[in-house]
Amino acid sequence: MDKIKALLDELAAVVAEMEAMSEAPAEGDAPAMDAEEESSLRSLSERADKLRSQIELLRAIEAKSLELRAVLERGAPAKAIEKAAAEEAPVEKRTVPAIP
């Protein structure tokens, strides 16, 4: 779970960087996006895709693990019920009052 959270945090950082780059206003007559910015956005996009696929893989592994654990727990033999040490039948004690 920690790996998934770390990857999600990294993905959020990549997305924020992509949004910041794409929202940057074009300066005067300069083209909307130069080759360097486009290359950077493409690499960020590829990185985001890789992160997404890693997250999906880890989630699938986690789901499969939970599914298999459930199968194992259902297939495990039932726990033996341990009876308390054979309780002896209570012995009836009779008391006879003393006769004066």
XYZ file of C-alpha atoms in Angstrom:
100
model
C 0.000 0.000 0.000
C 2.875 2.342 0.772
C 4.292 1.806 -2.711
C 0.960 2.715 -4.277
C 0.710 5.872 -2.163
C 4.253 6.908 -3.114
C 3.500 6.349 -6.804
C 0.257 8.324 -6.520
C 2.131 11.202 -4.905
C 4.731 11.119 -7.672
C 1.998 11.031 -10.313
C 0.309 14.051 -8.721
C 3.609 15.936 -8.867
C 4.046 15.061 -12.554
C 0.500 16.172 -13.361
C 1.003 19.447 -11.490
C 4.210 20.081 -13.428
C 2.463 19.310 -16.719
C -0.374 21.708 -15.879
C 2.071 24.433 -14.878
C 3.939 24.074 -18.167
C 0.810 24.051 -20.302
C -0.722 27.074 -18.517
C 2.394 29.243 -18.896
C 1.398 32.244 -21.022
C 3.088 32.624 -24.388
C 5.409 35.624 -24.481
C 4.500 38.157 -27.176
C 4.966 36.823 -30.689
C 6.781 33.656 -29.598
C 5.186 30.402 -30.716
C 2.759 28.906 -28.228
C 5.175 26.083 -27.430
C 8.782 25.668 -28.497
C 10.451 22.327 -29.188
C 12.045 22.137 -25.751
C 8.734 22.643 -23.928
C 7.020 20.137 -26.184
C 9.766 17.590 -25.551
C 9.500 18.168 -21.823
C 5.717 17.750 -21.890
C 6.036 14.549 -23.904
C 8.546 13.102 -21.433
C 6.289 14.068 -18.520
C 3.349 12.440 -20.277
C 5.320 9.228 -20.810
C 6.422 9.263 -17.182
C 2.801 9.713 -16.065
C 1.741 6.757 -18.234
C 4.463 4.560 -16.710
C 3.456 5.575 -13.201
C -0.190 4.841 -13.967
C 0.650 1.372 -15.288
C 2.776 0.639 -12.197
C -0.076 1.732 -9.927
C -2.556 -0.458 -11.814
C -0.171 -3.425 -11.584
C 0.317 -3.002 -7.837
C -3.446 -2.660 -7.291
C -4.075 -5.819 -9.335
C -1.457 -7.698 -7.320
C -3.001 -6.477 -4.068
C -6.502 -7.521 -5.181
C -5.267 -10.949 -6.302
C -3.462 -11.422 -3.001
C -6.634 -10.645 -1.038
C -8.642 -12.992 -3.252
C -6.174 -15.842 -2.773
C -6.035 -15.293 0.985
C -9.814 -15.625 1.112
C -9.609 -18.904 -0.802
C -6.906 -20.204 1.517
C -8.888 -19.287 4.605
C -12.006 -20.997 3.255
C -10.035 -24.105 2.296
C -8.142 -24.394 5.568
C -9.325 -27.144 7.866
C -11.578 -26.026 10.641
C -9.913 -25.328 13.909
C -10.278 -28.214 16.305
C -12.474 -27.398 19.221
C -10.578 -28.268 22.311
C -12.742 -29.518 25.101
C -11.762 -28.699 28.591
C -10.083 -31.571 30.339
C -12.620 -34.279 30.720
C -14.652 -32.977 33.545
C -15.415 -35.589 36.080
C -18.967 -35.876 37.206
C -19.358 -34.058 40.465
C -19.274 -36.440 43.370
C -22.222 -36.111 45.634
C -21.187 -35.773 49.215
C -23.610 -36.654 51.881
C -23.199 -35.327 55.286
C -24.819 -36.884 58.206
C -25.591 -34.609 61.074
C -23.979 -35.647 64.309
C -26.402 -37.178 66.736
C -25.922 -35.927 70.258
